[in-house]
């Protein structure tokens, strides 16, 4: 048997691509170094410890609590803003009238800046340790069973609080805390943070513990993490009709706790902290670096604060151009601030700065002590983990030095202040210590990560070998004179160059929209000049095709610069809901019509049609019920009976009916194909027509992908079907079909609202048919929901390739896969090279690192699993 070298090269290339990607990730996303052990007060340079202001803390995290959700006029936090009890309280200094929590000074509001990635796990790490988490936590955040991200060996304020006088901690809410802090809580009840279809029970499960714990006196720290508001955002965005009621529900929890602090003796010295771990963008997602995502609210609440604050105006209008209400602090500043307020050591790896607003709670001497404790702690972490030494002798003048040298100059002054009695208290002293801390924080935050350069280079060599193997496989079976090869070579080159510019990475969709329009125009001009256009499309194909592509690109505004601009899905449809539902109904009926034109072997035509119509109507009913629960505002223009017909129905059961119907018909089609083919080989029986099986599979996939898409994106499938039929009239070659497939896979991904930002990941359909969290099932549903467009075009391309196979062309699948592999290998190597060369770039973690994660999804998920494996199976099954 002769070895087919081109096919071996193709297999080798597809094996090397994932190896290079995973190897590169281990060198590019290392864990940041941290100091082991726990901090203590045994430091002779600190002459005394400032006394505690509080002895208990209730830390209430409302997931995705964006700053305007608390501080704006359109907020449900009315008690937090306008608490107005009849009582009048007196302090030792002045009469205080409690007009509101924030307005009376009982609550001190801030905006806590959350650095990217704005994902729950890394944000909790920043809040509890004061450090800057690794970007690898983005991946670990989605692994429900992951234990490698535990903070059990890293100092944090929870461990310090528990160690203080043998304290006890309790936790209720997001089970990420249990994963990060195993065996730390005396009592706990965790809930999955990824089951986004539930935003009611997930919070009720937390709230039911609160009244019971408020009467207990055996804990000094309570963690509450509410997930419902974040889940609403993921499902229907920040403007959802569920958002204000959920904010009011959270405000009621604040009211319950604050009243208990006022009235219960054992809670009189309790601090309540209300905060968000991150914000959300206008699509309800997060993970990126937009201001809406990096600006969560942070509120410290206690009647004691009325002695240092006259109150702050609240609510307020949204600040112009940003979400920065009141003073902006870093999220890592929470750790040293809590350490001071409760008198425990600042965590060893903290890079946060004590919030100066609280300093006046102490005497002047204590204020100096608090800031010096923070300064010496940061000095220690700089000394142990950075590449420079603050103890080195600075230049005498210290004028305009490098950041590290300037930090050394400032530390030399801090050392003089730290000598007991040598520096009396002045406002300038506090300001200088704050300046030193903020400069150290900025310097360490901007310090480059410790990349494994040798691993990065090794990975790029593997990627280069994958390129060579793929290109060699292509060259073995193709002629270089084909003009379409010039297109694909130019496309790969331009795409690779584009990866080195942050703005082009953020706005990549424009590139693919431009390529799609250019390719279609060239393709139809070529076909028309050759006289190969179908008769029915001869005059109208080019303008219709260009019109369809233009409409598709206007469906969802994505990227960064124009993400909030008007589009069809979020601007036109909400104000023209009848048009939306008309198009959605047409899409489902069109799917039923196209299915009815096919026939299942040995099943009467009328029976098949009834089955297909019933399945499509069941899918439409589920999508209607889902939208009624998810975005009821989209039913404004519809008759009431239309809404009543889907109320009080089980979404999980309805979705399972749809999935079961799709699976049943799919099994019938596949079984018939295998049965009759095998029976024909063994018994030479007459085989019924089986040419309808591939179209049936394609239409079933379309129905499944519509189920996994947002309701506003379902009409896009009508546009895709028009494109497929127009392209099918062009007598495409294999290379032209492959290039069409490649271009429209990427263009459709962005047309559905995708981007290179983590915040664009859509979880709204990740739990269709799921009643409990399962990482594999949810991962598959999430991928199908976000890559619905590329998945559809893989199946549509298979139908185009089958037409060419029936026309007598040879080695169609090999040439198709070798071209896709060559482009994927080239693009993967370009992204790796860009991340390596630009590893010190300002946007490495907000632009290039997310792009690399998306490249992994495109290469492993879409290319290997879908195009290579799934596409090969579909083609083999149809031609077998």
Coordinates of C-alpha atoms in Angstrom, one line a residue, residues 83-92 94-100 104 259 262 303 306:
X83 CA -33.0 56.2 53.6
X84 CA -35.2 58.5 55.8
X85 CA -35.9 57.1 59.3
X86 CA -37.8 59.3 61.7
X87 CA -35.1 58.9 64.3
X88 CA -32.6 61.7 65.0
X89 CA -29.2 60.5 66.3
X90 CA -26.6 62.5 68.1
X91 CA -22.9 62.3 67.9
X92 CA -20.5 63.8 70.4
X94 CA -22.9 67.6 66.3
X95 CA -26.5 66.8 65.5
X96 CA -27.0 64.4 62.7
X97 CA -30.2 64.0 60.8
X98 CA -30.4 60.7 58.9
X99 CA -31.8 61.9 55.6
X100 CA -30.3 58.9 53.6
X104 CA -26.3 61.6 55.4
X259 CA -31.3 47.9 60.2
X262 CA -28.5 49.8 64.0
X303 CA -23.6 54.7 61.2
X306 CA -21.5 60.0 60.0

